Short mmCIF file of C-alpha atoms and ligand atoms in Angstrom, two decimals:
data_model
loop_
_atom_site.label_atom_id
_atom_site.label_comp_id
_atom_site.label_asym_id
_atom_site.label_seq_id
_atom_site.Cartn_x
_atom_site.Cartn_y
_atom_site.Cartn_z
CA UNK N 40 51.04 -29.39 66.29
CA UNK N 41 50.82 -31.31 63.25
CA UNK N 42 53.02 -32.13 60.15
CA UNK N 43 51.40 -31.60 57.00
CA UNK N 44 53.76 -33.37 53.50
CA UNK N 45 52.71 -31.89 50.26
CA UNK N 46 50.72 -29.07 51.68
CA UNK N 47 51.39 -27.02 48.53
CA UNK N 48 49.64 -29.17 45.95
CA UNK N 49 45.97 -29.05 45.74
CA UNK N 50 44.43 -30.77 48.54
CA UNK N 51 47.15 -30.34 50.95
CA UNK N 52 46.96 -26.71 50.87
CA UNK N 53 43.30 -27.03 51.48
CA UNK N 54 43.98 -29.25 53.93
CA UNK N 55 46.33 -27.02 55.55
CA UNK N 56 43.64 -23.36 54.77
CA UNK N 57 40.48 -25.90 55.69
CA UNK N 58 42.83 -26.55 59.18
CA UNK N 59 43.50 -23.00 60.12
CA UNK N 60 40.17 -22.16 59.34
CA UNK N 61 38.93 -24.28 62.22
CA UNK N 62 41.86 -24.60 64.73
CA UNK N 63 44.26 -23.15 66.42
CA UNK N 64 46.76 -26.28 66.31
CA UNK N 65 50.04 -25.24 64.34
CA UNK N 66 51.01 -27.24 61.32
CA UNK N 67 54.38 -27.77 60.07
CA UNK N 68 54.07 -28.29 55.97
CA UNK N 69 57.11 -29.92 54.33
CA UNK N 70 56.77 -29.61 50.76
CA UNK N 71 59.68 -29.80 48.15
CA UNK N 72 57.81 -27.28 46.01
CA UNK N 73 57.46 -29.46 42.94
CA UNK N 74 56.23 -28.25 39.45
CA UNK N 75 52.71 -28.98 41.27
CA UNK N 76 53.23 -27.63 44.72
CA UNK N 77 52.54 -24.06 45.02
CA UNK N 78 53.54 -21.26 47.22
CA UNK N 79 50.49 -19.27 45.84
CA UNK N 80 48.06 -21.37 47.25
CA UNK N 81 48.88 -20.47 50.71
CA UNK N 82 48.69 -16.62 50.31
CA UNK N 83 46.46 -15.98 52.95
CA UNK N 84 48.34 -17.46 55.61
CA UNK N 85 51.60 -16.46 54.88
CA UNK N 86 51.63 -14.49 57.82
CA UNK N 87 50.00 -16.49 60.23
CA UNK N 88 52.32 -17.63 62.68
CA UNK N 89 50.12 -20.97 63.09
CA UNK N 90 51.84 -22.09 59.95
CA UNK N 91 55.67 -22.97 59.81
CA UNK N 92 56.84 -23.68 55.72
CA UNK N 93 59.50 -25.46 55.09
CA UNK N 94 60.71 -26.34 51.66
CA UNK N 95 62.28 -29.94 51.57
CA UNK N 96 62.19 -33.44 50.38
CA UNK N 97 60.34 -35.83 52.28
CA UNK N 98 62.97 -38.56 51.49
CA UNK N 99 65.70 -36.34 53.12
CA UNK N 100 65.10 -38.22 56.59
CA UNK N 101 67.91 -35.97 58.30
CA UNK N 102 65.74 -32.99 57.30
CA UNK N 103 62.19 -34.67 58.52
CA UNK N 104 64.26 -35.90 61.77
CA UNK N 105 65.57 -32.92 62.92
CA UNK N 106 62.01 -31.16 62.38
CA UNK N 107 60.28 -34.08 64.30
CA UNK N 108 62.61 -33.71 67.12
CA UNK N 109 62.25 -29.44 67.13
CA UNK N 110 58.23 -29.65 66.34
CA UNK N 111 57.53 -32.59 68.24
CA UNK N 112 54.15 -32.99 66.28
CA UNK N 113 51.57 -35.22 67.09
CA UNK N 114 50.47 -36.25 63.70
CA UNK N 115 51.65 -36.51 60.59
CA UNK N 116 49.23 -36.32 57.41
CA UNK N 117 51.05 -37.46 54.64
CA UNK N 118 50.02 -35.59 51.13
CA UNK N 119 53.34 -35.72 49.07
CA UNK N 120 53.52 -37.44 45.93
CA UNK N 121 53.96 -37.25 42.42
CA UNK N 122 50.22 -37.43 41.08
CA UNK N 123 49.11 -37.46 37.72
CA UNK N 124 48.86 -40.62 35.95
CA UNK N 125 49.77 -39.36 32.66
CA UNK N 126 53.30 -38.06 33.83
CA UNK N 127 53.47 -41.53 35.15
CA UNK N 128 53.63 -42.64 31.94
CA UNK N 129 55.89 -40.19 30.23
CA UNK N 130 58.48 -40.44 33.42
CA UNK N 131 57.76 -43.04 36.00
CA UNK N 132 61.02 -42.53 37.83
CA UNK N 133 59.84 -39.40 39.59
CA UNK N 134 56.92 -41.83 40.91
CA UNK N 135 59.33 -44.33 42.27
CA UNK N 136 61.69 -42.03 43.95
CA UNK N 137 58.85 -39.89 45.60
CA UNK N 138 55.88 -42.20 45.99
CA UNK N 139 58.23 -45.04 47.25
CA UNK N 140 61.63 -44.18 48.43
CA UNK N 141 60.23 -41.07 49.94
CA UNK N 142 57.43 -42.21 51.96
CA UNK N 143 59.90 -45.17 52.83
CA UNK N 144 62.21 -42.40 54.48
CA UNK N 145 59.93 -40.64 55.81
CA UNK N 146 58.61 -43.76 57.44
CA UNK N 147 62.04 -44.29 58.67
CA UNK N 148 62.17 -41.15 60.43
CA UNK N 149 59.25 -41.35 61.40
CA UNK N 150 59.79 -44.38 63.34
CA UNK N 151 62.84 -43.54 64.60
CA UNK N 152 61.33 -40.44 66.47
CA UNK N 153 58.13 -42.66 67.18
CA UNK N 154 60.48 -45.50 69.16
CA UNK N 155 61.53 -43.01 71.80
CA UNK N 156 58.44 -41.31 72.90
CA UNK N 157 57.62 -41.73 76.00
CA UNK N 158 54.20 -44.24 76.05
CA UNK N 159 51.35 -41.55 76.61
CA UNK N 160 52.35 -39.32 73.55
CA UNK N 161 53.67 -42.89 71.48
CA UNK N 162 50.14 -44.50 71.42
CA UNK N 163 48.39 -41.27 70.82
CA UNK N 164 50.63 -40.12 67.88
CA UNK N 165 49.20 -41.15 64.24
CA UNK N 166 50.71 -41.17 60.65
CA UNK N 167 48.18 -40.67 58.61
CA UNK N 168 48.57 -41.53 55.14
CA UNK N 169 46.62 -40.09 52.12
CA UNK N 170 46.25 -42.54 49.15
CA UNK N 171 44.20 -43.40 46.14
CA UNK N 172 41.69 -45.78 45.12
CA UNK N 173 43.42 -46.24 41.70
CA UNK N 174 45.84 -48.81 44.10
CA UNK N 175 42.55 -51.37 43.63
CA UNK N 176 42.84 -51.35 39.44
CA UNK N 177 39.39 -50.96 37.26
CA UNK N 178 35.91 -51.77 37.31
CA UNK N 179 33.58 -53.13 34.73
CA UNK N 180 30.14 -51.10 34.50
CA UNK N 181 28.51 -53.80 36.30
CA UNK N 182 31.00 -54.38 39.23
CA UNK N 183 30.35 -53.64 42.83
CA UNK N 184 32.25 -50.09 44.04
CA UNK N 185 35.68 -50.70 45.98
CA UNK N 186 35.53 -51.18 49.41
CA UNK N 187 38.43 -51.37 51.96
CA UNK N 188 38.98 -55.78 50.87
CA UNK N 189 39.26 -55.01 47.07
CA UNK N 190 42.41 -56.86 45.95
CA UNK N 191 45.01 -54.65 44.86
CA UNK N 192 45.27 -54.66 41.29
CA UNK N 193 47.21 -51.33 40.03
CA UNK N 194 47.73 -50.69 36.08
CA UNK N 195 49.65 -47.23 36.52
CA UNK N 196 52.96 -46.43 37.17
CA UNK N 197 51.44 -44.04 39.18
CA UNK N 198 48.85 -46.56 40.93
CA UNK N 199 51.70 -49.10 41.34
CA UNK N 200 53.73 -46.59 43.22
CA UNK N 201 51.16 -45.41 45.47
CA UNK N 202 49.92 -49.37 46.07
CA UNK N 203 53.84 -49.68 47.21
CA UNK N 204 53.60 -47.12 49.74
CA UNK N 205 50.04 -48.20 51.03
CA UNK N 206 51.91 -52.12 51.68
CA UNK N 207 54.89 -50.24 53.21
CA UNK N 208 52.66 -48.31 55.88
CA UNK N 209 50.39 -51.48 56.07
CA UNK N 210 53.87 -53.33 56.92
CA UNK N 211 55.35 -50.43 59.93
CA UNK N 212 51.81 -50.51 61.53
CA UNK N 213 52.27 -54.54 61.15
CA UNK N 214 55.69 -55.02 62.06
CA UNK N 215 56.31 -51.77 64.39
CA UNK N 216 53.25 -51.04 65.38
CA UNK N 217 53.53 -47.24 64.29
CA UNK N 218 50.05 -46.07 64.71
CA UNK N 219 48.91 -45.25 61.02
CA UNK N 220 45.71 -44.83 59.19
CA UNK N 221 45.52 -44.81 55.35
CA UNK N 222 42.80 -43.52 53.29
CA UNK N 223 42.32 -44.39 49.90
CA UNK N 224 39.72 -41.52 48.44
CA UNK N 225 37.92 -40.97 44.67
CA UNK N 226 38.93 -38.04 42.01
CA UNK N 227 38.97 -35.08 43.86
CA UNK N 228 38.59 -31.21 42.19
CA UNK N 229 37.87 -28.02 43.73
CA UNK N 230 39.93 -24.65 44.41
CA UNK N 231 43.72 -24.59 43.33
CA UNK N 232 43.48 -28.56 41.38
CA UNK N 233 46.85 -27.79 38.60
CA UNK N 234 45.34 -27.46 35.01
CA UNK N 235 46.81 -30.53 34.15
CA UNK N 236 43.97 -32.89 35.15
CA UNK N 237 40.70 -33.44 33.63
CA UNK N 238 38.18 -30.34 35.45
CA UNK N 239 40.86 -27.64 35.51
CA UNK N 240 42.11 -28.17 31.91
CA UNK N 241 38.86 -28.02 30.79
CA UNK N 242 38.08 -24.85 32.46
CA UNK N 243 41.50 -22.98 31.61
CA UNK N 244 41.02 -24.31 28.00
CA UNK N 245 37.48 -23.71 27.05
CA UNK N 246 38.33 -20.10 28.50
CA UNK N 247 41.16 -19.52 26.15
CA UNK N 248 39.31 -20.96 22.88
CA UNK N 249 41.17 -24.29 23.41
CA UNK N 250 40.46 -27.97 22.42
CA UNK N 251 38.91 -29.66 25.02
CA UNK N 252 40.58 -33.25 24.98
CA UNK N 253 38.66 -36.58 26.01
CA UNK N 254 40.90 -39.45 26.06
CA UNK N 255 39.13 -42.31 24.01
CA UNK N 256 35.33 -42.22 23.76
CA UNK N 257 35.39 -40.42 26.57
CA UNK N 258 33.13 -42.84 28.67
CA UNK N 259 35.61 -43.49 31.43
CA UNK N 260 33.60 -43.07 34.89
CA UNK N 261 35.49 -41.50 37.94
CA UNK N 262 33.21 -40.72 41.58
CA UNK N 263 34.33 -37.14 42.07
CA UNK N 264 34.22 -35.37 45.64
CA UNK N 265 34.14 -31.82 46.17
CA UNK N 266 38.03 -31.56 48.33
CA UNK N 267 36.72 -29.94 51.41
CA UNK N 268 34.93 -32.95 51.64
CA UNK N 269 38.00 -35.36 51.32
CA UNK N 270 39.87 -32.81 53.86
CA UNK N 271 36.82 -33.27 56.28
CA UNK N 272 36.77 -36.85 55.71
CA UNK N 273 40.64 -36.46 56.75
CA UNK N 274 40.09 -34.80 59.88
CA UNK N 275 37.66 -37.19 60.58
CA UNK N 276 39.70 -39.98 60.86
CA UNK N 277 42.77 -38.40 62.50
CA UNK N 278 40.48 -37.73 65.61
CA UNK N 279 38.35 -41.37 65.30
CA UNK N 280 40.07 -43.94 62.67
CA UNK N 281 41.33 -47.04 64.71
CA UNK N 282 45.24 -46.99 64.34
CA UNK N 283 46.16 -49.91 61.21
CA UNK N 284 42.80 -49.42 59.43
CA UNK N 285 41.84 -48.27 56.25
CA UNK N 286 39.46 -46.29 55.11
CA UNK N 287 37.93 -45.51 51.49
CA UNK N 288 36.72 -41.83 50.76
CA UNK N 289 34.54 -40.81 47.75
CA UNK N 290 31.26 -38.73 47.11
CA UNK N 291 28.90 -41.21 45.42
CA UNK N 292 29.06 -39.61 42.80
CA UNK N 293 30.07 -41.54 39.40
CA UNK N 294 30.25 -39.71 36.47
CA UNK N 295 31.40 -40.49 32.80
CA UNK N 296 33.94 -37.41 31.82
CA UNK N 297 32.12 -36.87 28.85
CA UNK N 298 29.20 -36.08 31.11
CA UNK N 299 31.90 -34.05 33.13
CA UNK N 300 32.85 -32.17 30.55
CA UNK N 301 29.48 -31.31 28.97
CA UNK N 302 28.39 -29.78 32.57
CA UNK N 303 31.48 -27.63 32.79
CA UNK N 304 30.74 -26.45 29.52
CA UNK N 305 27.12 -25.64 30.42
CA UNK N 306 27.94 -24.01 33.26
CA UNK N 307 30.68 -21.65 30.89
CA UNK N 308 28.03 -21.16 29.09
CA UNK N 309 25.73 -19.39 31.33
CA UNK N 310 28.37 -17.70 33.90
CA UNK N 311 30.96 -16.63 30.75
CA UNK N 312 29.36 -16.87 27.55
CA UNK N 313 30.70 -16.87 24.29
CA UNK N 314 30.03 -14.03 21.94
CA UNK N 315 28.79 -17.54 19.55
CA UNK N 316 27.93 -21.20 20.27
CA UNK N 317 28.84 -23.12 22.81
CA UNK N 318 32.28 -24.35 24.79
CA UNK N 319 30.73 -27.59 24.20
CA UNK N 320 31.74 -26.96 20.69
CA UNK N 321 35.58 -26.60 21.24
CA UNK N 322 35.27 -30.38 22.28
CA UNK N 323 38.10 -32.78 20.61
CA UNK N 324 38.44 -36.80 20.65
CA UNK N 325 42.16 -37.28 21.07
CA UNK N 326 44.01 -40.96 21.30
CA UNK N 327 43.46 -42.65 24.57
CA UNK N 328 45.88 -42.95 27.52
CA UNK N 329 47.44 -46.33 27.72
CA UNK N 330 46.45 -48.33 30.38
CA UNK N 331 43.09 -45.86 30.77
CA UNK N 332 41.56 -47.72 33.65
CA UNK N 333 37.64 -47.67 32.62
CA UNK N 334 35.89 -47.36 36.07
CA UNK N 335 36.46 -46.22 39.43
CA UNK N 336 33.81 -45.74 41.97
CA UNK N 337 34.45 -45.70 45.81
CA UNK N 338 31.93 -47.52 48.58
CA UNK N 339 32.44 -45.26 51.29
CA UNK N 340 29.80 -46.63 53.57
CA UNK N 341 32.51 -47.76 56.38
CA UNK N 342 34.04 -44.14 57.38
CA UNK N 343 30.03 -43.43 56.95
CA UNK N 344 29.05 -46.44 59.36
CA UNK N 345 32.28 -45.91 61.83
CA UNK N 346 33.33 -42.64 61.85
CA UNK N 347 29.68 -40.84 60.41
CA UNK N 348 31.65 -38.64 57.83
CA UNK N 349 29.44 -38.05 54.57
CA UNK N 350 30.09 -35.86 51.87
CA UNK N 351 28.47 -32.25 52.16
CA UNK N 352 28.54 -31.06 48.57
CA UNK N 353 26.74 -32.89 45.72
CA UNK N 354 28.60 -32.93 42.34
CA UNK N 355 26.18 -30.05 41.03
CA UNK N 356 27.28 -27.75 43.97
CA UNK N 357 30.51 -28.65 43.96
CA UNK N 358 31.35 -28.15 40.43
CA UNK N 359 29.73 -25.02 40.47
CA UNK N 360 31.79 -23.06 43.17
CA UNK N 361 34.51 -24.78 41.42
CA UNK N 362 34.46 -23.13 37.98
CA UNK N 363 33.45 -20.05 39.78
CA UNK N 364 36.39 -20.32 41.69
CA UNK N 365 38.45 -20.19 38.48
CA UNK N 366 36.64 -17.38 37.25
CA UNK N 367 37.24 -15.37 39.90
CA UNK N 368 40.89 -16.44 40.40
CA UNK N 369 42.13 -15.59 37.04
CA UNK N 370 45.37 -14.49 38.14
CA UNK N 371 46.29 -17.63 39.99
CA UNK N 372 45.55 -19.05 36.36
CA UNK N 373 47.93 -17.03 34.78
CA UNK N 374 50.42 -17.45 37.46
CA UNK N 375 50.86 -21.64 37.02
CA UNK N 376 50.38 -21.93 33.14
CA UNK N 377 54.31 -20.77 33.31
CA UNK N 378 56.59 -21.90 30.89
CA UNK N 379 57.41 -25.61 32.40
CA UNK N 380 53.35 -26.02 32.18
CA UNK N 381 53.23 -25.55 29.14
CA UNK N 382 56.32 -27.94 27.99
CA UNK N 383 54.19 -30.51 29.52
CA UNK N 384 50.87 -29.74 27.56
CA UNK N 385 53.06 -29.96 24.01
CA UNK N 386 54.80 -33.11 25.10
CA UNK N 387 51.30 -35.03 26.26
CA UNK N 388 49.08 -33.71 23.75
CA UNK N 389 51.04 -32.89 20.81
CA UNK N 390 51.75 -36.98 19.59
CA UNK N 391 47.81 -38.04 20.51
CA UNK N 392 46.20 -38.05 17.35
CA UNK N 393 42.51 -35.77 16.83
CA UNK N 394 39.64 -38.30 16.12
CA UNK N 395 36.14 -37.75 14.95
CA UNK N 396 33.51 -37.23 17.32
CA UNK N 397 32.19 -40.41 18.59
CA UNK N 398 28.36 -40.10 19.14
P1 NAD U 1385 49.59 -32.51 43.84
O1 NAD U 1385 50.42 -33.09 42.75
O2 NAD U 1385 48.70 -31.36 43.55
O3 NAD U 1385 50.54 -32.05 45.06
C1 NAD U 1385 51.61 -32.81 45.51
C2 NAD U 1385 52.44 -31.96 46.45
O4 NAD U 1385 53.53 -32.75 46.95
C3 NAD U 1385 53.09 -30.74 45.75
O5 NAD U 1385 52.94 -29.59 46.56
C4 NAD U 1385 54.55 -31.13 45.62
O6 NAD U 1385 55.43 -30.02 45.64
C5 NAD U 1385 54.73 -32.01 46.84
N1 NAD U 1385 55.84 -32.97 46.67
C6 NAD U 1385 56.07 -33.78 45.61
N2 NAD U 1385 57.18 -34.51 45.81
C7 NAD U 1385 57.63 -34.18 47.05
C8 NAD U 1385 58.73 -34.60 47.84
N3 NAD U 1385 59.60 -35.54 47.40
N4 NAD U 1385 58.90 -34.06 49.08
C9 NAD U 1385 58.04 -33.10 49.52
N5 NAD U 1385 57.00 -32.65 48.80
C10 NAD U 1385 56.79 -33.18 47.59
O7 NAD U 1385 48.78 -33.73 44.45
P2 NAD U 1385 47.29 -33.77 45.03
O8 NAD U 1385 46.34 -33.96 43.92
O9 NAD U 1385 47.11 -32.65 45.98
O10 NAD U 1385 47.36 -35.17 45.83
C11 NAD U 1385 47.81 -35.20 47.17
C12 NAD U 1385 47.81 -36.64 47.65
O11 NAD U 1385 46.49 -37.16 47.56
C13 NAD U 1385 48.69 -37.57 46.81
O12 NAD U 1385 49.31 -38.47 47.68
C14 NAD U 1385 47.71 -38.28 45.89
O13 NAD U 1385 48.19 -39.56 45.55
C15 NAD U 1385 46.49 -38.35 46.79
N6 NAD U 1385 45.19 -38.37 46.09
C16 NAD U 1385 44.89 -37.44 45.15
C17 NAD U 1385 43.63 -37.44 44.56
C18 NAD U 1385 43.23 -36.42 43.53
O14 NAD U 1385 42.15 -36.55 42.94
N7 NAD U 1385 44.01 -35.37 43.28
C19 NAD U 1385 42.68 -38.41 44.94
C20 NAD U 1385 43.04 -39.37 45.90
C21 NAD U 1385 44.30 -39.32 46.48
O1 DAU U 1386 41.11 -41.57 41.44
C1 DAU U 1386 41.97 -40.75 42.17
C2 DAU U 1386 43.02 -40.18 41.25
O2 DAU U 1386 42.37 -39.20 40.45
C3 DAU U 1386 44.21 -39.59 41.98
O3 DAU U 1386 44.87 -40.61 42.68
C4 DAU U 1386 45.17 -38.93 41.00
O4 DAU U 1386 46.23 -38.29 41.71
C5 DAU U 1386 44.38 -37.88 40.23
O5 DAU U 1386 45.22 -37.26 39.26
C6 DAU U 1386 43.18 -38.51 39.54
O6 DAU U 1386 43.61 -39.42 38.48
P1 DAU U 1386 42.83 -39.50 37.07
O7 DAU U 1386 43.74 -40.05 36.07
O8 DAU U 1386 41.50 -40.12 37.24
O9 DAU U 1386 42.58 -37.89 36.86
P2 DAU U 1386 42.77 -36.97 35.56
O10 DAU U 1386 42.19 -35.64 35.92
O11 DAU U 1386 44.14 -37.00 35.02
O12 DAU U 1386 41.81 -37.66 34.49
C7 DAU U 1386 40.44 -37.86 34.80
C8 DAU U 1386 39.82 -38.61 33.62
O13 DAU U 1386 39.81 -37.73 32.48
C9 DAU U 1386 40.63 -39.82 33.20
O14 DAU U 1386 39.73 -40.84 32.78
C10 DAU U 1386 41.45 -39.33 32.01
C11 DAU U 1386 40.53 -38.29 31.38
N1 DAU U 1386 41.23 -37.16 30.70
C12 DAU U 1386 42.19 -36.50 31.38
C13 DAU U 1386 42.86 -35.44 30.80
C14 DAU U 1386 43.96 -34.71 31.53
C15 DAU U 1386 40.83 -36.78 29.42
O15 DAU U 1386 39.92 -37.38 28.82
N2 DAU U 1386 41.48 -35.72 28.84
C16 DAU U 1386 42.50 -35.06 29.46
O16 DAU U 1386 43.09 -34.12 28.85
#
């Protein structure tokens, strides 16, 4: 079997749903069921013995050493983390103690248990561990995509706490020679992504006569992939990646979230049309996010070359499903925008200021 961390959040539980889907391997998901990890998103599988939950901190290494030494998994695919860079800002703490000290005790355990394998099942176990590609900084318009060698520049508290864990799994595949892979993937969006990033909150939003916010002049770029894609890609290099390698994940597909924005509204506008105008309308300039890295954009041509993964959905069949998804999942909606969610929209958008629209 297989440990899954974070399998609650968004692409861990369609990592873990994407898994089951396609094999019969068990999976063990530790998740301490966060504001963003949720219980909902594994519904259909609550009953399927394949999948063990267990609610717990991934920096509680008695906890994660007594279930390596019951499960005996195989792999570990490591998911948990605090995630959204503009909670990083408000709070950065949360970042440090999960992002860092967690993934540092769960390395610890992780070795531990790793030492005393016998050598068969010690070489062929992996710790696989999923980053960003925020760890490598910005881009200017003109600069070539990030590959694998791109210096680590982080400008998040966020980014800086996820580069720290990449250096500390970099360091027990150095120093120990635990067998881990990390992979360092694009903005992802798709089924069950938390309405507080960009595609979700401007789906929930423009359905409940909302502002739409863009940070800025709302020309920042991200390369989005579809996140069956990134969970393929995943899979991929759990059976193939070369143990102390890295690998960078994204879909090609670079898009300025004003662009982003105007497509979800388009496609709002033909699947759940307004009795007048257009969602684009609802659309509101709001003060920037410090720090708002401009560019991101992913060369994913070595998991291509290596490991032959490419991306399956384009950004215009992607996106689609997606905001279908939403429309047909109304209830799950409902179920998140709870009280603590919406604490966290007053305190991040009530102090940005509402511009003019920037043509
Ligand atoms: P998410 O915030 O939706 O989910 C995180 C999950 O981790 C939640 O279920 C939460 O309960 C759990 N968690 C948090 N702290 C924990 C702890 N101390 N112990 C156990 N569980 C804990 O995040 P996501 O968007 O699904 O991202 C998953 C991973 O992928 C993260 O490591 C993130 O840095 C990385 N990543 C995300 C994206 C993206 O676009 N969302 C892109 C590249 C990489
Ligand atoms: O690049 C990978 C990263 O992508 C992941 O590591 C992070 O976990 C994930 O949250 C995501 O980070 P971003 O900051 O790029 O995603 P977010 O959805 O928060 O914002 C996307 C862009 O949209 C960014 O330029 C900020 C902008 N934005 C966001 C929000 C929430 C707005 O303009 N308005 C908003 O209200």
């Amino acid at each position: 079997m297989i440990l899954v961390t974070g399998g609650a959040g968004f692409i861990g539980s369609n990592f873990v749903l994407d898994w089951l889907s396609q094999d019969d391997e068990p999976v063990i998901n530790l998740d301490k069921l966060t504001y963003a990890g949720n219980i909902n998103n594994l519904a259909n599988i609550n009953k399927d013995p394949r999948h063990i939950f267990i609610q717990g901190d991934i920096g509680d290494t008695a906890l994660v050493a007594a279930l390596l030494a019951q499960y005996k998994p195989r792999a570990i695919v490591h998911f948990a983390a605090e995630s959204h860079v503009d909670r990083s800002i408000h709070g950065p703490a949360a970042f440090i103690e999960t992002n860092i000290n967690g993934t540092f005790g769960l390395l610890e355990a992780v070795r531990a248990h790793w030492t005393n394998l016998p050598a068969a099942e010690k070489s062929a176990f992996r710790f696989l561990h999923v980053s960003t590609d925020e760890v490598y900084g910005t881009l200017s318009a003109d600069d070539a995509p990030f590959t694998e060698t791109s210096a680590y520049a982080p400008n998040s508290p966020y980014s800086a706490s996820k580069a720290a864990s990449d250096h500390l799994v970099r360091s027990y595949h150095h120093t120990y020679g635990l067998p881990t892979l990390t992979t360092n993937c694009s903005n992802n969006y798709g089924p069950y992504h938390f309405p507080e990033k960009l595609i979700p909150l401007i789906i929930t939003n423009a359905r409940a006569g909302k502002p739409l916010p863009i940070y800025g002049d709302g020309q920042q770029v991200r390369d989005w992939l579809y996140v069956s894609d990134h969970c393929t890609a995943i899979r991929r290099v759990l059976v193939a990646g070369k143990p102390g390698e890295v690998y960078n994940i994204g879909g090609w597909n670079e898009k300025a979230n004003l662009d982003v924005v105007h497509v979800l509204c388009d496609i709002l506008d033909t699947l759940d049309p307004k009795s007048d105008g257009s969602y684009r309308d609802q659309i509101t300039y709001v003060t920037d996010r410090p720090g708002h890295d401009r560019r991101y954009a992913i060369d994913a041509r070595k998991i291509e070359r290596e490991l032959g993964w490419k991306p399956a959905e384009t950004f215009e069949t992607g996106i689609r499903k997606t905001v279908q998804w939403y429309l047909d999942n109304q209830p799950w909606v409902s179920d998140v925008q709870s009280g603590a969610y919406l604490k966290w929209v007053e305190k991040n958008y009530s102090q940005r200021q509402v511009g003019e629209e920037i043509s």
